[in-house]
Short mmCIF file of C-alpha atoms in Angstrom, two decimals:
data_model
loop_
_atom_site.label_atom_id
_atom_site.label_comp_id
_atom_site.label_asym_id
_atom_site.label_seq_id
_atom_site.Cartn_x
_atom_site.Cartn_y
_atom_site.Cartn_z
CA UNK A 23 -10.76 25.79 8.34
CA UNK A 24 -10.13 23.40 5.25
CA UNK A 25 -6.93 23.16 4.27
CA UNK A 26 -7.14 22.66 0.91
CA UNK A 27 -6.76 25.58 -1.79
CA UNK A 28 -9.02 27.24 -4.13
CA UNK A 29 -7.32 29.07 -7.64
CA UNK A 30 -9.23 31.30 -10.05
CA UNK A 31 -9.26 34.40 -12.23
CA UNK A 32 -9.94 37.49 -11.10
CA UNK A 33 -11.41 40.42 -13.83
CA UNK A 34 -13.22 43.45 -14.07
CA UNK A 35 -16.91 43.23 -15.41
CA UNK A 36 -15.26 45.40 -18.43
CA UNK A 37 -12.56 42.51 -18.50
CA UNK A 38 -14.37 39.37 -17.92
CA UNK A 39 -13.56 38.16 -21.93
CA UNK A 40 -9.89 38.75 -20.61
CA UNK A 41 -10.38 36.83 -17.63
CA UNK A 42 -11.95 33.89 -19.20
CA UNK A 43 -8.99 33.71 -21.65
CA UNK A 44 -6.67 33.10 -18.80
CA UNK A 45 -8.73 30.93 -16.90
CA UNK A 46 -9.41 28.75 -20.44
CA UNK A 47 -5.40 28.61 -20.93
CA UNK A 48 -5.07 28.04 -16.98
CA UNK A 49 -7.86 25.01 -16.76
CA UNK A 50 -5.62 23.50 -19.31
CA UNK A 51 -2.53 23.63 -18.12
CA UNK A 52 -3.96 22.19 -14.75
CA UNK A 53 -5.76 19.33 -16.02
CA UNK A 54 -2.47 18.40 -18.06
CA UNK A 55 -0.48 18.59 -14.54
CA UNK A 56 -3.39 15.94 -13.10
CA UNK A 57 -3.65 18.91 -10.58
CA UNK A 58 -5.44 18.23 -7.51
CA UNK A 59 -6.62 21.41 -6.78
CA UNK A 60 -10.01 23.48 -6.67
CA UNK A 61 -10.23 25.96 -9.50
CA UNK A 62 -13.73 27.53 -9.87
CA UNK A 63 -12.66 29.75 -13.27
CA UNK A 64 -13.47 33.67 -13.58
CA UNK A 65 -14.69 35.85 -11.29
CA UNK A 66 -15.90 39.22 -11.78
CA UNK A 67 -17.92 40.43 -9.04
CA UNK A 68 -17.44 39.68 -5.34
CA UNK A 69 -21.07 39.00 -5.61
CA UNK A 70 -20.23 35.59 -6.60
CA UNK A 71 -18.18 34.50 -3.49
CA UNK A 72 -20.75 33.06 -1.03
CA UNK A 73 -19.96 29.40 -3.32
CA UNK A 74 -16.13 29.76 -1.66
CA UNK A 75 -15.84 28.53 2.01
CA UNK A 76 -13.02 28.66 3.88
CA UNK A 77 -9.51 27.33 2.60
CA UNK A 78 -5.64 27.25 3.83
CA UNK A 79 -5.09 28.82 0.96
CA UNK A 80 -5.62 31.05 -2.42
CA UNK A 81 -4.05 31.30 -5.79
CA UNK A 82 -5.73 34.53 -7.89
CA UNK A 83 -4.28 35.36 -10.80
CA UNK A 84 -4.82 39.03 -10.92
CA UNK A 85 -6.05 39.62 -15.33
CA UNK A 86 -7.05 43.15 -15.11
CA UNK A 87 -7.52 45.68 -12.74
CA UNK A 88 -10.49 46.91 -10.91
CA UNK A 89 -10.43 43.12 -9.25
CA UNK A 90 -9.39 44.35 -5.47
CA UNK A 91 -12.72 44.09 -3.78
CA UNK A 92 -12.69 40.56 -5.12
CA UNK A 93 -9.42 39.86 -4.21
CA UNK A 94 -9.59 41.06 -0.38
CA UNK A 95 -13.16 39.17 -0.71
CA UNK A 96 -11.69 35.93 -1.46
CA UNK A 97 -8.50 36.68 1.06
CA UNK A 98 -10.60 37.19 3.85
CA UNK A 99 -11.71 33.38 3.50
CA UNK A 100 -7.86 32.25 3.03
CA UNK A 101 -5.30 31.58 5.85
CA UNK A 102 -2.61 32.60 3.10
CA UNK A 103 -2.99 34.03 -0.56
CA UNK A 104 -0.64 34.56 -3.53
CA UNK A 105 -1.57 36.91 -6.04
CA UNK A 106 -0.11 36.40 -9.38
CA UNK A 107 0.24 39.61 -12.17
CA UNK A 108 1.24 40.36 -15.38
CA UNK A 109 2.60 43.45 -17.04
CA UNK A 110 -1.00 44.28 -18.53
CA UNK A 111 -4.18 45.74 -18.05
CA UNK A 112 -2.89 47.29 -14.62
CA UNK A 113 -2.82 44.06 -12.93
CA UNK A 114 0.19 44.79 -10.59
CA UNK A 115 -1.81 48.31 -9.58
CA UNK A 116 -4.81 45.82 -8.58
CA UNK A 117 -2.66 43.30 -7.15
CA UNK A 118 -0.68 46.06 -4.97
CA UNK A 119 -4.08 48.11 -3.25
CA UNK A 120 -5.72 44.26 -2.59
CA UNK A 121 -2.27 42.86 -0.81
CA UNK A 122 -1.97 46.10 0.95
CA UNK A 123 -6.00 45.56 2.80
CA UNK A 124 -5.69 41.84 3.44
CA UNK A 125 -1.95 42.33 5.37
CA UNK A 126 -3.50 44.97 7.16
CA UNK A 127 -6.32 42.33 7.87
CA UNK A 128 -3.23 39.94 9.79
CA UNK A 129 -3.45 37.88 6.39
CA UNK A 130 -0.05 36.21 4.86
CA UNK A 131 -0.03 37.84 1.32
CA UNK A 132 2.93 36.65 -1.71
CA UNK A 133 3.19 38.72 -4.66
CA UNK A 134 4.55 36.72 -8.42
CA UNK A 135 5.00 38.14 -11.34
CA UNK A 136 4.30 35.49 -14.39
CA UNK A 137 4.57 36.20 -18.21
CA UNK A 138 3.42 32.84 -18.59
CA UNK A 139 -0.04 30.88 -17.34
CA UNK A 140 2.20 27.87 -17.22
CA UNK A 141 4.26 29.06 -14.57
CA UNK A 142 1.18 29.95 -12.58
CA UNK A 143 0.20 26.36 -13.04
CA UNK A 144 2.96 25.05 -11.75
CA UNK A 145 3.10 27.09 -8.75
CA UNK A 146 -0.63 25.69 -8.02
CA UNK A 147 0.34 22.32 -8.25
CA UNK A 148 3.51 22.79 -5.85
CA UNK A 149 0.75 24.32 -3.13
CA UNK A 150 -1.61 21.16 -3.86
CA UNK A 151 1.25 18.89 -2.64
CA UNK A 152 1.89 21.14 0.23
CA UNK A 153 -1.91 21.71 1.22
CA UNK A 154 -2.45 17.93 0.89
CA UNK A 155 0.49 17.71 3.48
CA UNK A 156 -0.76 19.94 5.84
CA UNK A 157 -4.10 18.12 5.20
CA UNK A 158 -2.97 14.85 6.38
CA UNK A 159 -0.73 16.41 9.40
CA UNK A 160 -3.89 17.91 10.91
CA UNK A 161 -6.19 14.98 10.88
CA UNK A 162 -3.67 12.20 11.69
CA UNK A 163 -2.29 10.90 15.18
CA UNK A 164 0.63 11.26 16.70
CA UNK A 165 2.23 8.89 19.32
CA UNK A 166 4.38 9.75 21.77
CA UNK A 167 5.70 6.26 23.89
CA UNK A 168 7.13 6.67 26.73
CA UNK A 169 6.86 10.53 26.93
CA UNK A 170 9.28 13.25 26.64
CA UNK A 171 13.13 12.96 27.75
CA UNK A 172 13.93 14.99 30.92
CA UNK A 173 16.86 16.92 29.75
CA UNK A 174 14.37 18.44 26.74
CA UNK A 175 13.77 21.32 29.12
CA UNK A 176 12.87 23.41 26.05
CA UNK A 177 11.38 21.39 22.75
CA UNK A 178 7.71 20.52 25.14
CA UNK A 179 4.30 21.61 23.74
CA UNK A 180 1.12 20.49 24.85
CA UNK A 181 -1.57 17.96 23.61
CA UNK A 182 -4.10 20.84 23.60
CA UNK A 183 -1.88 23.00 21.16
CA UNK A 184 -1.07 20.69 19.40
CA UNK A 185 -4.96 20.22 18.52
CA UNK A 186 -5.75 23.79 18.71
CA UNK A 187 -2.98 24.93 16.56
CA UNK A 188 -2.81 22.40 14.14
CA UNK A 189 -5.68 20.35 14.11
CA UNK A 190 -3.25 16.99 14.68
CA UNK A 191 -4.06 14.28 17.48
CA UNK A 192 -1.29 13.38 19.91
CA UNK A 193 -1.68 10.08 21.82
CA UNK A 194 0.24 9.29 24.81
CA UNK A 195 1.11 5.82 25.06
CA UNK A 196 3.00 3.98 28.14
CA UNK A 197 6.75 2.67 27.30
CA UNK A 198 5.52 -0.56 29.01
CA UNK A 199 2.88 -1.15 26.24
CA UNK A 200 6.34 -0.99 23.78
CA UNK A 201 8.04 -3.44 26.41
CA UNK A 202 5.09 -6.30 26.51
CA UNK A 203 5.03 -5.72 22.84
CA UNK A 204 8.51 -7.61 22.94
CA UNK A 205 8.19 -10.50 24.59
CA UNK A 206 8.08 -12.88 21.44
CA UNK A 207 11.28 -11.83 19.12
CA UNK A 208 12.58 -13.16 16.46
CA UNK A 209 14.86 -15.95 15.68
CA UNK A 210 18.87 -15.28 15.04
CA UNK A 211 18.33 -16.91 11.73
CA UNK A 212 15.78 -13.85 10.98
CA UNK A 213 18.53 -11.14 11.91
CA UNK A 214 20.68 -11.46 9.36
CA UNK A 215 22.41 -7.53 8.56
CA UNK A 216 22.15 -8.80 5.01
CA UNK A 217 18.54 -9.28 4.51
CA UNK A 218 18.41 -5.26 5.43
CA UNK A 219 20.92 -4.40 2.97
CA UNK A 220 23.93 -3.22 5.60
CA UNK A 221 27.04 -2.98 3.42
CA UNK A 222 29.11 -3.82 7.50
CA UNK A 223 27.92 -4.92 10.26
CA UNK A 224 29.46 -4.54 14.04
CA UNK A 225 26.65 -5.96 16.01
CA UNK A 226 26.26 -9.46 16.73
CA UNK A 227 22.92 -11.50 15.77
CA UNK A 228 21.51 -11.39 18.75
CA UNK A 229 21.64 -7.40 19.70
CA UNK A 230 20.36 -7.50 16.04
CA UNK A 231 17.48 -9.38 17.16
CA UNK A 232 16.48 -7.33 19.74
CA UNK A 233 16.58 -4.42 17.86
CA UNK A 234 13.98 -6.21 15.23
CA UNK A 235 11.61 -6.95 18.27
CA UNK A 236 11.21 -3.35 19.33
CA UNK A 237 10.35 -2.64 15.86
CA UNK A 238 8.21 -5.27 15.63
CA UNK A 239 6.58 -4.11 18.71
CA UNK A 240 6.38 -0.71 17.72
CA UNK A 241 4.61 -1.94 14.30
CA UNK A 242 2.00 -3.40 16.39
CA UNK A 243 1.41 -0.06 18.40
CA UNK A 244 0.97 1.65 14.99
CA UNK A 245 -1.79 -0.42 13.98
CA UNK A 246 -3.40 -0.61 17.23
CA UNK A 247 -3.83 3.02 17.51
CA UNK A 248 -4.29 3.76 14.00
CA UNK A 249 -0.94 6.11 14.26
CA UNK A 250 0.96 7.99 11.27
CA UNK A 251 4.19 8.62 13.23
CA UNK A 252 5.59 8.43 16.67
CA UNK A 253 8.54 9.68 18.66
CA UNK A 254 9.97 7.41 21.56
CA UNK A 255 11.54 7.93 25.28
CA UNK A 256 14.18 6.00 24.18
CA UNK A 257 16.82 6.09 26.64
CA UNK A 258 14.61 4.36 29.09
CA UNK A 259 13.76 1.58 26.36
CA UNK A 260 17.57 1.34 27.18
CA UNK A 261 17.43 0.93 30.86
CA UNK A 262 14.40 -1.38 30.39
CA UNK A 263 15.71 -4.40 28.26
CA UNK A 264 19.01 -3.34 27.09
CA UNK A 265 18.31 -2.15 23.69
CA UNK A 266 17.30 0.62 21.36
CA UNK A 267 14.98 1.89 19.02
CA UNK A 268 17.31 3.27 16.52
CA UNK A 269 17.13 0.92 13.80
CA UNK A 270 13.58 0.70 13.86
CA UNK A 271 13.63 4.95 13.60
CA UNK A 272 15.70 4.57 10.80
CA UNK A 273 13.54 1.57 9.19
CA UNK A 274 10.12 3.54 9.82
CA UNK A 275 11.81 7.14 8.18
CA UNK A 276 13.11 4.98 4.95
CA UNK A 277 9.50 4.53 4.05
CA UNK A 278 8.57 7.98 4.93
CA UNK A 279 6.70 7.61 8.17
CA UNK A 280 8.00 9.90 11.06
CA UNK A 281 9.68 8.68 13.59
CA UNK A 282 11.30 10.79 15.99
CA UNK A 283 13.77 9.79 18.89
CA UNK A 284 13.61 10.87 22.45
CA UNK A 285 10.08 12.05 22.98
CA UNK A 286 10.31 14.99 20.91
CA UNK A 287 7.71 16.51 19.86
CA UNK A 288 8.08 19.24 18.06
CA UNK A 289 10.63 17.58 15.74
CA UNK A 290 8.18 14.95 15.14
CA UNK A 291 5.77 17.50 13.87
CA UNK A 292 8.93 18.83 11.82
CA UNK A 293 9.22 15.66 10.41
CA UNK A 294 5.75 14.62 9.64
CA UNK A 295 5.20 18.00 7.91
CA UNK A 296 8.04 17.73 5.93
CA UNK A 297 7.46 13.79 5.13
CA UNK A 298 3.70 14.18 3.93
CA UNK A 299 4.62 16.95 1.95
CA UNK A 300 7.38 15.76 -0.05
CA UNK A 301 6.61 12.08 0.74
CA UNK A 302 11.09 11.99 1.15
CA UNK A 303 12.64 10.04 4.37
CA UNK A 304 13.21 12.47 7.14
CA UNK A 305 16.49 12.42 9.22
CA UNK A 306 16.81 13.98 12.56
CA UNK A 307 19.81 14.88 13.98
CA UNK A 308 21.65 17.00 16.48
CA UNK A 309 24.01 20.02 15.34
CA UNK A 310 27.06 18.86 16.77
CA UNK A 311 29.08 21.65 15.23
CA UNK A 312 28.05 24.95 13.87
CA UNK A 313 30.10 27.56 11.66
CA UNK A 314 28.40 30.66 10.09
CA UNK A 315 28.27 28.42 6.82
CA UNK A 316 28.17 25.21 8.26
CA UNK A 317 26.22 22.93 10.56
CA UNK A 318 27.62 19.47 11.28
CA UNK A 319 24.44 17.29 12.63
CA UNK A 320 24.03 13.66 14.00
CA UNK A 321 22.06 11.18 15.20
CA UNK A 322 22.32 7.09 15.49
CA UNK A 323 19.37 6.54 13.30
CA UNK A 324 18.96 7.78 9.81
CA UNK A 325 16.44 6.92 7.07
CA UNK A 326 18.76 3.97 5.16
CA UNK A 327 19.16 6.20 1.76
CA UNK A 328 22.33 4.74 0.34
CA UNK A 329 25.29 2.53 2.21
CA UNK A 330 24.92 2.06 5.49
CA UNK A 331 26.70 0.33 8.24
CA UNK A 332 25.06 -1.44 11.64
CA UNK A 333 26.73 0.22 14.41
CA UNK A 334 25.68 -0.13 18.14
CA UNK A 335 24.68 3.30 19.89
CA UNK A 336 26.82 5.81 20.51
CA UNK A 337 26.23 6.88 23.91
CA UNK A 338 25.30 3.72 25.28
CA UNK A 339 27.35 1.07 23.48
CA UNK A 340 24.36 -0.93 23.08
CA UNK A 341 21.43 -1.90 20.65
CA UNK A 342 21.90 -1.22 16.90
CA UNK A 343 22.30 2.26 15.61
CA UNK A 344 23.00 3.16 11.72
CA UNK A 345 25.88 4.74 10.25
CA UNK A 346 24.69 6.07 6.83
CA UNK A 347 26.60 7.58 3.98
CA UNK A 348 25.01 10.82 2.52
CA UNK A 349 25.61 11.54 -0.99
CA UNK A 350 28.42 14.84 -1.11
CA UNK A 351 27.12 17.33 -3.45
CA UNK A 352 23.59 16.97 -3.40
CA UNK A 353 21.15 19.70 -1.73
CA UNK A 354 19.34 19.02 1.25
CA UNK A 355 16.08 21.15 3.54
CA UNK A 356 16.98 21.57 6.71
CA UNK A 357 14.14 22.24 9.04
CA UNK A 358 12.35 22.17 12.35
CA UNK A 359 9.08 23.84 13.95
CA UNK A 360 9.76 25.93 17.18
CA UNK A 361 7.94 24.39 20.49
CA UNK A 362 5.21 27.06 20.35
CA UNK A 363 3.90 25.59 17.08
CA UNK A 364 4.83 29.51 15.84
CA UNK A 365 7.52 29.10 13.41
CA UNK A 366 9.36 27.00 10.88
CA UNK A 367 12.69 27.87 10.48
CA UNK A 368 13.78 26.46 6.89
CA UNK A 369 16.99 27.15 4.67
CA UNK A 370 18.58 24.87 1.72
CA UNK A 371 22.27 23.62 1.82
CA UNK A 372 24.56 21.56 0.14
CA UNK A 373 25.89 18.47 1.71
CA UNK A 374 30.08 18.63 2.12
CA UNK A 375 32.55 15.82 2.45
CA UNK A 376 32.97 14.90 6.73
CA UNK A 377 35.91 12.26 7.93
CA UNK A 378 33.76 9.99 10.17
CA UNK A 379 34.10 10.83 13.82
CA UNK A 380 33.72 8.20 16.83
CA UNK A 381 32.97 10.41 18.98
CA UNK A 382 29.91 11.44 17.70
CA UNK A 383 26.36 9.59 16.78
CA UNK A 384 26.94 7.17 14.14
CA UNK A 385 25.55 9.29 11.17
CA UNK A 386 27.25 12.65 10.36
CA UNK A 387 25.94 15.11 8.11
CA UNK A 388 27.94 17.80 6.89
CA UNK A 389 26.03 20.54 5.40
CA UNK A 390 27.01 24.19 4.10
CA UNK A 391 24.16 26.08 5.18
CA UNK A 392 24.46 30.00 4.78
CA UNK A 393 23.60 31.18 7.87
CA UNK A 394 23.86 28.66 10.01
CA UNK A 395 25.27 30.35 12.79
CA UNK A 396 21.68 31.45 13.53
CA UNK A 397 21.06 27.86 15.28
CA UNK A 398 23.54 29.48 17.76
CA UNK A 399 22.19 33.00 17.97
CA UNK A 400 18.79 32.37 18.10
CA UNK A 401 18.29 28.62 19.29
CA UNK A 402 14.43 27.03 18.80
CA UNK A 403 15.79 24.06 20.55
CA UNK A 404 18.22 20.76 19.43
CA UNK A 405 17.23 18.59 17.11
CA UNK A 406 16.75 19.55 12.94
CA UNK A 407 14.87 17.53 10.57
CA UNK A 408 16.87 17.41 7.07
CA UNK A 409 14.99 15.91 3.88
CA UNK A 410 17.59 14.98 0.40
CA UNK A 411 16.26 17.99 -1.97
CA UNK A 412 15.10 21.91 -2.40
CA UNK A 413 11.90 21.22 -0.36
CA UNK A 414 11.88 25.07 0.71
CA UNK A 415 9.03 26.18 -1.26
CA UNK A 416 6.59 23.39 -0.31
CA UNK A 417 7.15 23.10 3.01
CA UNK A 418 7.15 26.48 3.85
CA UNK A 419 3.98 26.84 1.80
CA UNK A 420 2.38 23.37 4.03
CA UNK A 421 3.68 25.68 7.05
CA UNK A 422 1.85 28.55 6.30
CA UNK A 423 -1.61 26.90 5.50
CA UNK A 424 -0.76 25.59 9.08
CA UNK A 425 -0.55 29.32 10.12
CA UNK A 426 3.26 29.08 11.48
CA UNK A 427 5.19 32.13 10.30
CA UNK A 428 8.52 31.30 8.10
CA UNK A 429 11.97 32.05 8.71
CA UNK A 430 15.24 31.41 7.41
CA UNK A 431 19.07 30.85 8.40
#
């Protein structure tokens, strides 16, 4: 199925000079948005389908009723459809018989009410970005080096559902390809913490150094197998040369290209999803401490957003993790897709003031989520993926194109 989405007018053969009025104002208001999106105008009989093929999903704006046949016609082609009605020419009545067929079809159906055509338009071109994401997610490759960590007993899923479910490529690679990768590093005079921008640095040049090798080596891995994110077994990178992969995590993630620690999986899926679609640094982090309101997370690598400080690793006391500062006050998405490739559980919080802790990985997140209490009740594994931003909408809507099933905190 393509992923992309189709948007038109739907209108009774008694309405069609209704229907072309919106779609006139509507073909307007997309080309002035530079929306990438396919709209194919009025339709008035479902007679005129066979043109569609299908599509992740469907934007119909409902202009008059007698449009359900057309409606289920086009849903029946859609992985998800929203249906979008006005207070006239019993558009809601239309809207409410053609939702009620296609959910009893299995299909994922929204319901918006609009007074305006611009808001529909702007809805359309938040799904573009998020069926462009879920575009590139399920014809790019995924590398996992190293494999998975043993003590992820729970976030596993397979290459074959990976491909099955979401079309995406997963490519095992050996840690000792990472490990020959770093046999030429670089000079102490290139690992300087001030040519990275670290505000404080408590590493000395040569751990520094190291660090730059393994991403160095991991760049070369990227290009070699034509990747477009990767997750590492990184504790063994540790017991192999004395180093980690933290601060090239964090340095991949600041330019919005997934990387994921400890070989998993699923998160890196979280994180690719939510990186193509908002094209926003990913970080991934543990919840260290959970409140019904509030979820502290952490992790020693962090996209490098704002100050940041060059820290060794917590657990290990070795390598170079990041200690980064996140701005109090501003929203953030937090996020992550359950092992079975079913779900995406996705709420919206507010990042809170946190007193640094040692005993924790190096960057701490505190985050008033509303329900977070549910990441005890109902666990879908450790780690979260949190992007700076109300990303709910297009994530969700990425997710669904996908076919995962949304739920909140």
């Amino acid at each position: 199925m393509d992923k992309g989405i189709v948007s038109l007018v739907a209108a009774s053969t008694l309405g069609e000079d209704i229907g072309k009025n919106f779609a006139s104002q509507l073909e307007k208001e997309l080309e002035s948005r530079g929306v990438d999106a396919s709209f194919i105008g009025t339709l008035s009989s479902p007679d005129k389908i066979s043109e569609i093929g299908e599509h992740g999903s469907s934007a119909i704006l409902v202009a008059t009723g007698g449009t359900e046949s057309i409606i289920v016609a086009v849903g029946k082609l859609s992985r998800t459809i929203h249906l979008f009605y006005h207070d006239s020419y019993n558009s809601l009545p239309s809207a409410l018989e053609a939702a009620a067929a296609l959910r009893e079809l299995g299909k994922i159906v929204h319901l918006h009410r609009i007074e305006e055509v611009s808001e529909l338009a702007d809805f359309i071109k938040k799904l573009s970005i998020a069926a462009n994401g879920a575009l590139r997610l399920s014809r790019c490759k995924l590398g996992v080096i190293g494999g998975v960590s043993d003590w992820l007993v729970y976030s596993r899923t397979s290459v074959d559902d990976v491909k099955r479910k979401l079309g995406t490529e997963i490519v095992n690679i050996p840690l000792g390809e990472l490990v020959d990768g770093m046999e030429k590093g670089f000079t102490l005079n290139e690992a300087e913490p001030s040519k990275l921008g670290a505000a404080e640095s408590k590493v000395s040049p040569l751990e520094l150094s190291k660090a730059l090798t393994v991403h160095k080596s991991l760049e070369k891995l990227v290009k070699k197998y034509d990747l477009c994110g990767l997750t590492v077994k990184c504790f063994d990178l540790i017991v192999a040369k004395n180093t980690t992969a933290c601060l090239s995590m964090a340095l991949m993630n600041s330019r919005a290209f997934p990387a994921a620690c400890e070989g998993d999986v699923p998160l890196m899926i979280s994180m690719a999803l939510g990186e193509f679609v908002t094209g926003r640094p990913a970080f991934m982090g543990n919840p260290s401490k959970v409140s019904e309101e509030e979820v502290l997370i952490a992790h020693c690598t962090s996209p490098l957003i704002s100050r940041f400080r060059l820290m060794t690793h917590f657990e290990s006391g070795l390598g170079v993790g990041v200690s980064v500062e996140y701005p109090v006050g501003e929203k953030a998405t937090l996020f992550r897709i359950d092992p079975k490739l079913e779900v995406l559980r996705i709420g919206l919080g507010q990042i809170k003031k946190w007193g640094w802790r040692s005993d924790l990985c190096r960057t701490q997140i505190l985050l008033e989520l509303k329900g977070a209490d549910k990441i005890l009740k109902k666990s879908i594994g450790n780690h979260y993926a949190l992007i700076l931003g109300d990303w709910t909408e297009e994530i969700s809507n990425a997710a669904e194109i996908l076919g995962l099933n949304i739920e909140g905190f």
